[in-house]
Amino acid sequence: MRHTFGLILGVILTPALAYGAGWGYTRAGASYDAINQTITDRTRLYGAFALMAAVGLVMGIVILARWASPFVSLVPALAFIGWTACFLIAPKTALGIPDRLPPAGEIDTALRVLLGYGVLGLMGFALLVPTWAPGRWRRRHEDDEEESGSRSRGRSRAYDPY
């Protein structure tokens, strides 16, 4: 049940992370003038940075949460890495994918830029790392039994990060 919920949450998080990063990038880029080196709209810039910070926070929670199923991070990781690999093999095809997704406009451009700069690949590999931890695949009560067994032998799991 935990992995089913994790799979569903991973499917929901994938577009949320992509569109959140893309929209934040678009709003941040529209709120300053690079030539004059001035901020034209501080409110928009702060909102964009807050959105990108929220995307980073959600990614951090997904990466570090021991209670979460590995599918929560695996699904977006494979989607972002797959899209980046598609970009490296067939750039025109990969850059056309945002045209076929619902919200059109400046978010499409932002997704293309994030893809071209490698940001989506970076996000994908960061989300892939927690799936290698064997403790994320075990059931919760197995961890509790191991923990109680190691304490009875005088050892603690404080040294074990997973």
Short mmCIF file of N, CA and C in Angstrom, two decimals:
data_model
loop_
_atom_site.label_atom_id
_atom_site.label_comp_id
_atom_site.label_asym_id
_atom_site.label_seq_id
_atom_site.Cartn_x
_atom_site.Cartn_y
_atom_site.Cartn_z
N MET A 1 0.83 -1.19 0.00
CA MET A 1 0.00 0.00 0.00
C MET A 1 0.88 1.26 0.00
N ARG A 2 1.98 1.20 0.74
CA ARG A 2 2.89 2.35 0.83
C ARG A 2 3.48 2.66 -0.54
N HIS A 3 3.84 1.61 -1.29
CA HIS A 3 4.43 1.83 -2.61
C HIS A 3 3.38 2.29 -3.62
N THR A 4 2.15 1.85 -3.49
CA THR A 4 1.08 2.32 -4.37
C THR A 4 0.84 3.81 -4.15
N PHE A 5 0.75 4.20 -2.88
CA PHE A 5 0.58 5.62 -2.56
C PHE A 5 1.78 6.42 -3.04
N GLY A 6 2.98 5.86 -2.90
CA GLY A 6 4.19 6.53 -3.37
C GLY A 6 4.21 6.71 -4.87
N LEU A 7 3.74 5.71 -5.58
CA LEU A 7 3.66 5.80 -7.04
C LEU A 7 2.69 6.90 -7.47
N ILE A 8 1.52 6.94 -6.83
CA ILE A 8 0.53 7.97 -7.14
C ILE A 8 1.08 9.36 -6.81
N LEU A 9 1.71 9.49 -5.65
CA LEU A 9 2.29 10.78 -5.27
C LEU A 9 3.42 11.18 -6.22
N GLY A 10 4.21 10.23 -6.68
CA GLY A 10 5.26 10.52 -7.65
C GLY A 10 4.71 11.02 -8.96
N VAL A 11 3.61 10.43 -9.41
CA VAL A 11 2.97 10.87 -10.65
C VAL A 11 2.42 12.29 -10.50
N ILE A 12 1.91 12.62 -9.32
CA ILE A 12 1.39 13.97 -9.08
C ILE A 12 2.54 14.97 -8.94
N LEU A 13 3.62 14.56 -8.30
CA LEU A 13 4.74 15.48 -8.07
C LEU A 13 5.51 15.82 -9.33
N THR A 14 5.54 14.92 -10.31
CA THR A 14 6.34 15.16 -11.50
C THR A 14 5.95 16.45 -12.22
N PRO A 15 4.69 16.63 -12.63
CA PRO A 15 4.36 17.92 -13.27
C PRO A 15 4.41 19.08 -12.30
N ALA A 16 4.12 18.84 -11.02
CA ALA A 16 4.16 19.94 -10.06
C ALA A 16 5.58 20.50 -9.94
N LEU A 17 6.57 19.63 -9.87
CA LEU A 17 7.96 20.09 -9.79
C LEU A 17 8.40 20.77 -11.08
N ALA A 18 8.05 20.17 -12.22
CA ALA A 18 8.45 20.74 -13.51
C ALA A 18 7.80 22.10 -13.74
N TYR A 19 6.48 22.17 -13.54
CA TYR A 19 5.80 23.44 -13.78
C TYR A 19 6.16 24.48 -12.73
N GLY A 20 6.38 24.06 -11.50
CA GLY A 20 6.81 25.01 -10.46
C GLY A 20 8.15 25.63 -10.78
N ALA A 21 9.11 24.81 -11.17
CA ALA A 21 10.43 25.33 -11.55
C ALA A 21 10.33 26.21 -12.80
N GLY A 22 9.54 25.76 -13.78
CA GLY A 22 9.40 26.52 -15.01
C GLY A 22 8.72 27.86 -14.81
N TRP A 23 7.65 27.85 -14.04
CA TRP A 23 6.94 29.11 -13.81
C TRP A 23 7.78 30.06 -12.97
N GLY A 24 8.48 29.53 -11.99
CA GLY A 24 9.38 30.38 -11.19
C GLY A 24 10.48 30.99 -12.04
N TYR A 25 11.04 30.19 -12.94
CA TYR A 25 12.08 30.70 -13.84
C TYR A 25 11.53 31.80 -14.74
N THR A 26 10.33 31.59 -15.28
CA THR A 26 9.72 32.59 -16.16
C THR A 26 9.45 33.90 -15.43
N ARG A 27 8.87 33.80 -14.24
CA ARG A 27 8.55 35.00 -13.47
C ARG A 27 9.81 35.73 -13.00
N ALA A 28 10.82 34.98 -12.63
CA ALA A 28 12.08 35.62 -12.19
C ALA A 28 12.74 36.35 -13.36
N GLY A 29 12.73 35.72 -14.53
CA GLY A 29 13.34 36.34 -15.70
C GLY A 29 12.61 37.59 -16.16
N ALA A 30 11.30 37.63 -15.94
CA ALA A 30 10.51 38.80 -16.36
C ALA A 30 10.56 39.94 -15.35
N SER A 31 11.17 39.74 -14.21
CA SER A 31 11.13 40.77 -13.17
C SER A 31 12.42 41.56 -13.02
N TYR A 32 13.38 41.34 -13.90
CA TYR A 32 14.58 42.15 -13.84
C TYR A 32 15.05 42.48 -15.25
N ASP A 33 15.84 43.54 -15.35
CA ASP A 33 16.40 43.97 -16.62
C ASP A 33 17.90 43.71 -16.56
N ALA A 34 18.35 42.71 -17.31
CA ALA A 34 19.77 42.32 -17.25
C ALA A 34 20.68 43.37 -17.86
N ILE A 35 20.20 44.12 -18.84
CA ILE A 35 21.05 45.12 -19.49
C ILE A 35 21.31 46.29 -18.55
N ASN A 36 20.25 46.80 -17.91
CA ASN A 36 20.40 47.92 -16.98
C ASN A 36 20.77 47.46 -15.57
N GLN A 37 20.79 46.18 -15.34
CA GLN A 37 21.11 45.58 -14.05
C GLN A 37 20.23 46.13 -12.93
N THR A 38 18.90 46.11 -13.19
CA THR A 38 17.94 46.57 -12.21
C THR A 38 16.79 45.58 -12.08
N ILE A 39 16.19 45.59 -10.91
CA ILE A 39 14.99 44.79 -10.68
C ILE A 39 13.80 45.66 -11.02
N THR A 40 12.96 45.19 -11.93
CA THR A 40 11.81 45.99 -12.36
C THR A 40 10.57 45.72 -11.53
N ASP A 41 10.45 44.53 -10.97
CA ASP A 41 9.26 44.18 -10.18
C ASP A 41 9.69 43.28 -9.03
N ARG A 42 9.91 43.90 -7.88
CA ARG A 42 10.39 43.15 -6.71
C ARG A 42 9.38 42.11 -6.23
N THR A 43 8.11 42.43 -6.26
CA THR A 43 7.08 41.49 -5.80
C THR A 43 7.09 40.23 -6.65
N ARG A 44 7.15 40.40 -7.95
CA ARG A 44 7.19 39.25 -8.85
C ARG A 44 8.46 38.44 -8.64
N LEU A 45 9.58 39.13 -8.44
CA LEU A 45 10.85 38.43 -8.22
C LEU A 45 10.82 37.63 -6.92
N TYR A 46 10.31 38.24 -5.85
CA TYR A 46 10.24 37.53 -4.57
C TYR A 46 9.29 36.34 -4.65
N GLY A 47 8.17 36.51 -5.35
CA GLY A 47 7.24 35.40 -5.54
C GLY A 47 7.87 34.26 -6.33
N ALA A 48 8.62 34.62 -7.38
CA ALA A 48 9.28 33.60 -8.19
C ALA A 48 10.33 32.85 -7.38
N PHE A 49 11.10 33.57 -6.59
CA PHE A 49 12.11 32.92 -5.76
C PHE A 49 11.45 32.06 -4.68
N ALA A 50 10.33 32.53 -4.14
CA ALA A 50 9.62 31.72 -3.14
C ALA A 50 9.09 30.43 -3.77
N LEU A 51 8.59 30.51 -4.99
CA LEU A 51 8.11 29.31 -5.67
C LEU A 51 9.26 28.34 -5.95
N MET A 52 10.39 28.85 -6.42
CA MET A 52 11.53 27.97 -6.67
C MET A 52 12.07 27.40 -5.37
N ALA A 53 12.01 28.16 -4.29
CA ALA A 53 12.42 27.63 -2.98
C ALA A 53 11.47 26.54 -2.52
N ALA A 54 10.17 26.70 -2.80
CA ALA A 54 9.20 25.66 -2.45
C ALA A 54 9.45 24.38 -3.24
N VAL A 55 9.80 24.51 -4.52
CA VAL A 55 10.15 23.34 -5.32
C VAL A 55 11.37 22.66 -4.72
N GLY A 56 12.37 23.44 -4.35
CA GLY A 56 13.56 22.87 -3.72
C GLY A 56 13.25 22.22 -2.38
N LEU A 57 12.37 22.83 -1.61
CA LEU A 57 11.98 22.26 -0.32
C LEU A 57 11.26 20.93 -0.49
N VAL A 58 10.33 20.87 -1.43
CA VAL A 58 9.62 19.62 -1.69
C VAL A 58 10.60 18.54 -2.16
N MET A 59 11.53 18.91 -3.04
CA MET A 59 12.53 17.94 -3.48
C MET A 59 13.38 17.46 -2.31
N GLY A 60 13.76 18.38 -1.44
CA GLY A 60 14.56 18.00 -0.27
C GLY A 60 13.82 17.06 0.66
N ILE A 61 12.55 17.33 0.88
CA ILE A 61 11.74 16.45 1.74
C ILE A 61 11.62 15.07 1.11
N VAL A 62 11.37 15.03 -0.19
CA VAL A 62 11.24 13.75 -0.88
C VAL A 62 12.56 12.98 -0.85
N ILE A 63 13.66 13.68 -0.98
CA ILE A 63 14.96 13.04 -0.97
C ILE A 63 15.30 12.50 0.42
N LEU A 64 15.00 13.24 1.46
CA LEU A 64 15.42 12.87 2.81
C LEU A 64 14.42 12.05 3.61
N ALA A 65 13.17 12.02 3.21
CA ALA A 65 12.14 11.36 4.02
C ALA A 65 12.33 9.84 4.00
N ARG A 66 12.65 9.29 5.15
CA ARG A 66 12.84 7.84 5.26
C ARG A 66 11.50 7.10 5.19
N TRP A 67 10.43 7.75 5.60
CA TRP A 67 9.11 7.12 5.63
C TRP A 67 8.51 6.99 4.24
N ALA A 68 9.02 7.78 3.28
CA ALA A 68 8.41 7.81 1.95
C ALA A 68 8.85 6.60 1.13
N SER A 69 7.95 6.12 0.32
CA SER A 69 8.26 5.06 -0.62
C SER A 69 9.28 5.60 -1.63
N PRO A 70 10.18 4.77 -2.11
CA PRO A 70 11.14 5.24 -3.10
C PRO A 70 10.48 5.65 -4.42
N PHE A 71 9.25 5.21 -4.65
CA PHE A 71 8.56 5.60 -5.88
C PHE A 71 8.21 7.09 -5.91
N VAL A 72 8.13 7.72 -4.74
CA VAL A 72 7.84 9.15 -4.69
C VAL A 72 8.93 9.93 -5.42
N SER A 73 10.17 9.51 -5.26
CA SER A 73 11.26 10.20 -5.95
C SER A 73 11.64 9.51 -7.26
N LEU A 74 11.37 8.22 -7.39
CA LEU A 74 11.77 7.49 -8.59
C LEU A 74 10.98 7.92 -9.82
N VAL A 75 9.69 8.13 -9.67
CA VAL A 75 8.86 8.50 -10.83
C VAL A 75 9.29 9.83 -11.44
N PRO A 76 9.41 10.92 -10.63
CA PRO A 76 9.89 12.17 -11.25
C PRO A 76 11.33 12.06 -11.74
N ALA A 77 12.16 11.29 -11.03
CA ALA A 77 13.55 11.14 -11.46
C ALA A 77 13.63 10.51 -12.84
N LEU A 78 12.91 9.43 -13.05
CA LEU A 78 12.94 8.77 -14.35
C LEU A 78 12.33 9.65 -15.44
N ALA A 79 11.29 10.40 -15.09
CA ALA A 79 10.68 11.29 -16.09
C ALA A 79 11.66 12.39 -16.51
N PHE A 80 12.32 13.02 -15.54
CA PHE A 80 13.25 14.11 -15.87
C PHE A 80 14.50 13.58 -16.57
N ILE A 81 15.03 12.45 -16.12
CA ILE A 81 16.22 11.87 -16.76
C ILE A 81 15.86 11.38 -18.16
N GLY A 82 14.69 10.77 -18.31
CA GLY A 82 14.26 10.32 -19.62
C GLY A 82 14.07 11.46 -20.59
N TRP A 83 13.48 12.55 -20.12
CA TRP A 83 13.28 13.71 -20.98
C TRP A 83 14.63 14.32 -21.37
N THR A 84 15.57 14.35 -20.44
CA THR A 84 16.90 14.87 -20.74
C THR A 84 17.62 13.96 -21.73
N ALA A 85 17.50 12.65 -21.56
CA ALA A 85 18.12 11.72 -22.51
C ALA A 85 17.50 11.88 -23.90
N CYS A 86 16.19 12.06 -23.94
CA CYS A 86 15.52 12.31 -25.22
C CYS A 86 16.05 13.59 -25.86
N PHE A 87 16.31 14.60 -25.05
CA PHE A 87 16.86 15.86 -25.56
C PHE A 87 18.25 15.64 -26.15
N LEU A 88 19.06 14.81 -25.50
CA LEU A 88 20.41 14.56 -25.99
C LEU A 88 20.41 13.73 -27.28
N ILE A 89 19.42 12.85 -27.43
CA ILE A 89 19.35 11.99 -28.61
C ILE A 89 18.61 12.67 -29.76
N ALA A 90 17.44 13.23 -29.46
CA ALA A 90 16.60 13.87 -30.49
C ALA A 90 16.09 15.20 -29.94
N PRO A 91 16.89 16.25 -30.02
CA PRO A 91 16.51 17.52 -29.40
C PRO A 91 15.18 18.10 -29.90
N LYS A 92 14.91 17.97 -31.18
CA LYS A 92 13.68 18.55 -31.73
C LYS A 92 12.45 17.87 -31.12
N THR A 93 12.50 16.56 -30.96
CA THR A 93 11.39 15.82 -30.37
C THR A 93 11.19 16.22 -28.91
N ALA A 94 12.29 16.29 -28.16
CA ALA A 94 12.20 16.63 -26.74
C ALA A 94 11.70 18.06 -26.54
N LEU A 95 12.14 18.97 -27.39
CA LEU A 95 11.72 20.36 -27.26
C LEU A 95 10.27 20.56 -27.70
N GLY A 96 9.71 19.61 -28.43
CA GLY A 96 8.31 19.69 -28.85
C GLY A 96 7.34 19.15 -27.82
N ILE A 97 7.84 18.47 -26.80
CA ILE A 97 6.95 17.88 -25.79
C ILE A 97 6.13 18.94 -25.05
N PRO A 98 6.70 20.08 -24.64
CA PRO A 98 5.86 21.08 -23.95
C PRO A 98 4.69 21.60 -24.78
N ASP A 99 4.81 21.55 -26.10
CA ASP A 99 3.70 21.98 -26.95
C ASP A 99 2.47 21.10 -26.80
N ARG A 100 2.69 19.83 -26.43
CA ARG A 100 1.59 18.87 -26.32
C ARG A 100 1.02 18.80 -24.91
N LEU A 101 1.55 19.58 -23.98
CA LEU A 101 1.08 19.57 -22.60
C LEU A 101 0.15 20.74 -22.37
N PRO A 102 -0.76 20.64 -21.40
CA PRO A 102 -1.85 21.60 -21.25
C PRO A 102 -1.51 23.09 -21.19
N PRO A 103 -0.83 23.61 -20.18
CA PRO A 103 -0.71 25.07 -20.17
C PRO A 103 0.32 25.54 -21.18
N ALA A 104 -0.12 26.23 -22.19
CA ALA A 104 0.78 26.74 -23.22
C ALA A 104 1.20 28.16 -22.87
N GLY A 105 2.23 28.62 -23.53
CA GLY A 105 2.68 29.99 -23.33
C GLY A 105 4.10 30.04 -22.82
N GLU A 106 4.32 30.94 -21.88
CA GLU A 106 5.69 31.15 -21.41
C GLU A 106 6.23 30.00 -20.58
N ILE A 107 5.38 29.17 -20.01
CA ILE A 107 5.86 28.01 -19.26
C ILE A 107 6.49 27.00 -20.23
N ASP A 108 5.96 26.89 -21.44
CA ASP A 108 6.57 26.02 -22.44
C ASP A 108 8.01 26.44 -22.71
N THR A 109 8.21 27.72 -22.88
CA THR A 109 9.56 28.24 -23.12
C THR A 109 10.47 27.97 -21.92
N ALA A 110 9.93 28.16 -20.74
CA ALA A 110 10.73 27.93 -19.53
C ALA A 110 11.12 26.46 -19.41
N LEU A 111 10.20 25.55 -19.71
CA LEU A 111 10.53 24.12 -19.66
C LEU A 111 11.61 23.77 -20.68
N ARG A 112 11.55 24.39 -21.84
CA ARG A 112 12.58 24.15 -22.86
C ARG A 112 13.94 24.67 -22.39
N VAL A 113 13.94 25.85 -21.76
CA VAL A 113 15.20 26.42 -21.28
C VAL A 113 15.77 25.55 -20.15
N LEU A 114 14.92 25.14 -19.20
CA LEU A 114 15.39 24.29 -18.11
C LEU A 114 15.92 22.96 -18.65
N LEU A 115 15.29 22.44 -19.68
CA LEU A 115 15.75 21.21 -20.30
C LEU A 115 17.09 21.43 -21.00
N GLY A 116 17.20 22.50 -21.75
CA GLY A 116 18.43 22.79 -22.47
C GLY A 116 19.61 23.12 -21.57
N TYR A 117 19.34 23.74 -20.43
CA TYR A 117 20.41 24.07 -19.48
C TYR A 117 20.79 22.89 -18.61
N GLY A 118 20.03 21.81 -18.67
CA GLY A 118 20.34 20.63 -17.88
C GLY A 118 19.76 20.63 -16.48
N VAL A 119 18.91 21.60 -16.17
CA VAL A 119 18.34 21.70 -14.83
C VAL A 119 17.41 20.52 -14.54
N LEU A 120 16.63 20.11 -15.53
CA LEU A 120 15.73 18.96 -15.32
C LEU A 120 16.53 17.67 -15.13
N GLY A 121 17.64 17.54 -15.83
CA GLY A 121 18.52 16.39 -15.62
C GLY A 121 19.12 16.40 -14.22
N LEU A 122 19.52 17.57 -13.76
CA LEU A 122 20.06 17.72 -12.41
C LEU A 122 19.01 17.35 -11.37
N MET A 123 17.80 17.84 -11.56
CA MET A 123 16.71 17.49 -10.64
C MET A 123 16.45 15.99 -10.67
N GLY A 124 16.49 15.39 -11.85
CA GLY A 124 16.25 13.96 -11.98
C GLY A 124 17.28 13.12 -11.25
N PHE A 125 18.55 13.46 -11.41
CA PHE A 125 19.59 12.68 -10.72
C PHE A 125 19.56 12.91 -9.22
N ALA A 126 19.22 14.11 -8.79
CA ALA A 126 19.09 14.35 -7.34
C ALA A 126 17.94 13.53 -6.76
N LEU A 127 16.87 13.38 -7.50
CA LEU A 127 15.74 12.58 -7.02
C LEU A 127 15.98 11.08 -7.16
N LEU A 128 16.93 10.68 -7.99
CA LEU A 128 17.22 9.26 -8.18
C LEU A 128 18.04 8.69 -7.03
N VAL A 129 18.88 9.49 -6.42
CA VAL A 129 19.79 9.01 -5.37
C VAL A 129 19.08 8.29 -4.22
N PRO A 130 17.98 8.80 -3.67
CA PRO A 130 17.37 8.10 -2.54
C PRO A 130 16.82 6.71 -2.85
N THR A 131 16.60 6.41 -4.11
CA THR A 131 16.07 5.08 -4.44
C THR A 131 17.13 3.99 -4.25
N TRP A 132 18.39 4.38 -4.13
CA TRP A 132 19.45 3.40 -3.93
C TRP A 132 19.55 2.96 -2.48
N ALA A 133 18.91 3.66 -1.58
CA ALA A 133 18.98 3.31 -0.16
C ALA A 133 18.10 2.10 0.10
N PRO A 134 18.67 0.98 0.55
CA PRO A 134 17.86 -0.22 0.75
C PRO A 134 16.77 -0.06 1.81
N GLY A 135 16.97 0.82 2.77
CA GLY A 135 15.97 1.03 3.81
C GLY A 135 14.67 1.63 3.30
N ARG A 136 14.71 2.29 2.17
CA ARG A 136 13.50 2.90 1.61
C ARG A 136 12.57 1.84 1.01
N TRP A 137 13.09 0.68 0.65
CA TRP A 137 12.28 -0.36 0.03
C TRP A 137 11.66 -1.30 1.04
N ARG A 138 12.16 -1.31 2.27
CA ARG A 138 11.63 -2.21 3.30
C ARG A 138 10.34 -1.68 3.87
N ARG A 139 9.58 -2.63 4.44
CA ARG A 139 8.37 -2.22 5.15
C ARG A 139 8.75 -1.60 6.48
N ARG A 140 7.89 -0.77 7.00
CA ARG A 140 8.18 -0.02 8.23
C ARG A 140 8.35 -0.96 9.43
N HIS A 141 7.52 -1.98 9.60
CA HIS A 141 7.62 -2.82 10.78
C HIS A 141 8.90 -3.66 10.75
N GLU A 142 9.49 -3.94 9.57
CA GLU A 142 10.77 -4.63 9.51
C GLU A 142 11.87 -3.75 10.09
N ASP A 143 11.81 -2.45 9.80
CA ASP A 143 12.79 -1.51 10.35
C ASP A 143 12.66 -1.45 11.87
N ASP A 144 11.41 -1.44 12.37
CA ASP A 144 11.20 -1.37 13.81
C ASP A 144 11.74 -2.63 14.51
N GLU A 145 11.52 -3.81 13.88
CA GLU A 145 12.02 -5.04 14.46
C GLU A 145 13.55 -5.07 14.48
N GLU A 146 14.17 -4.62 13.39
CA GLU A 146 15.63 -4.56 13.36
C GLU A 146 16.17 -3.61 14.41
N GLU A 147 15.51 -2.48 14.55
CA GLU A 147 15.96 -1.47 15.50
C GLU A 147 15.86 -2.00 16.93
N SER A 148 14.76 -2.67 17.26
CA SER A 148 14.61 -3.20 18.61
C SER A 148 15.59 -4.34 18.84
N GLY A 149 15.88 -5.14 17.81
CA GLY A 149 16.84 -6.22 17.95
C GLY A 149 18.25 -5.72 18.13
N SER A 150 18.63 -4.66 17.43
CA SER A 150 19.98 -4.14 17.58
C SER A 150 20.16 -3.45 18.93
N ARG A 151 19.12 -2.86 19.46
CA ARG A 151 19.22 -2.24 20.78
C ARG A 151 19.39 -3.29 21.87
N SER A 152 18.75 -4.46 21.70
CA SER A 152 18.87 -5.49 22.71
C SER A 152 20.28 -6.08 22.72
N ARG A 153 21.00 -5.98 21.62
CA ARG A 153 22.37 -6.46 21.57
C ARG A 153 23.35 -5.37 21.98
N GLY A 154 22.84 -4.20 22.32
CA GLY A 154 23.71 -3.13 22.80
C GLY A 154 24.19 -2.18 21.72
N ARG A 155 23.71 -2.35 20.50
CA ARG A 155 24.11 -1.44 19.43
C ARG A 155 22.93 -0.55 19.07
N SER A 156 23.23 0.63 18.63
CA SER A 156 22.16 1.51 18.15
C SER A 156 22.34 1.72 16.66
N ARG A 157 21.29 2.19 16.02
CA ARG A 157 21.36 2.45 14.58
C ARG A 157 21.72 3.89 14.29
N ALA A 158 22.30 4.58 15.28
CA ALA A 158 22.62 5.99 15.09
C ALA A 158 23.63 6.19 13.98
N TYR A 159 24.50 5.23 13.76
CA TYR A 159 25.52 5.36 12.72
C TYR A 159 24.96 5.07 11.33
N ASP A 160 23.82 4.41 11.23
CA ASP A 160 23.25 4.01 9.97
C ASP A 160 22.33 5.11 9.42
N PRO A 161 22.72 5.77 8.31
CA PRO A 161 21.88 6.85 7.78
C PRO A 161 20.62 6.36 7.10
N TYR A 162 20.49 5.09 6.85
CA TYR A 162 19.32 4.56 6.16
C TYR A 162 18.64 3.58 7.04
#
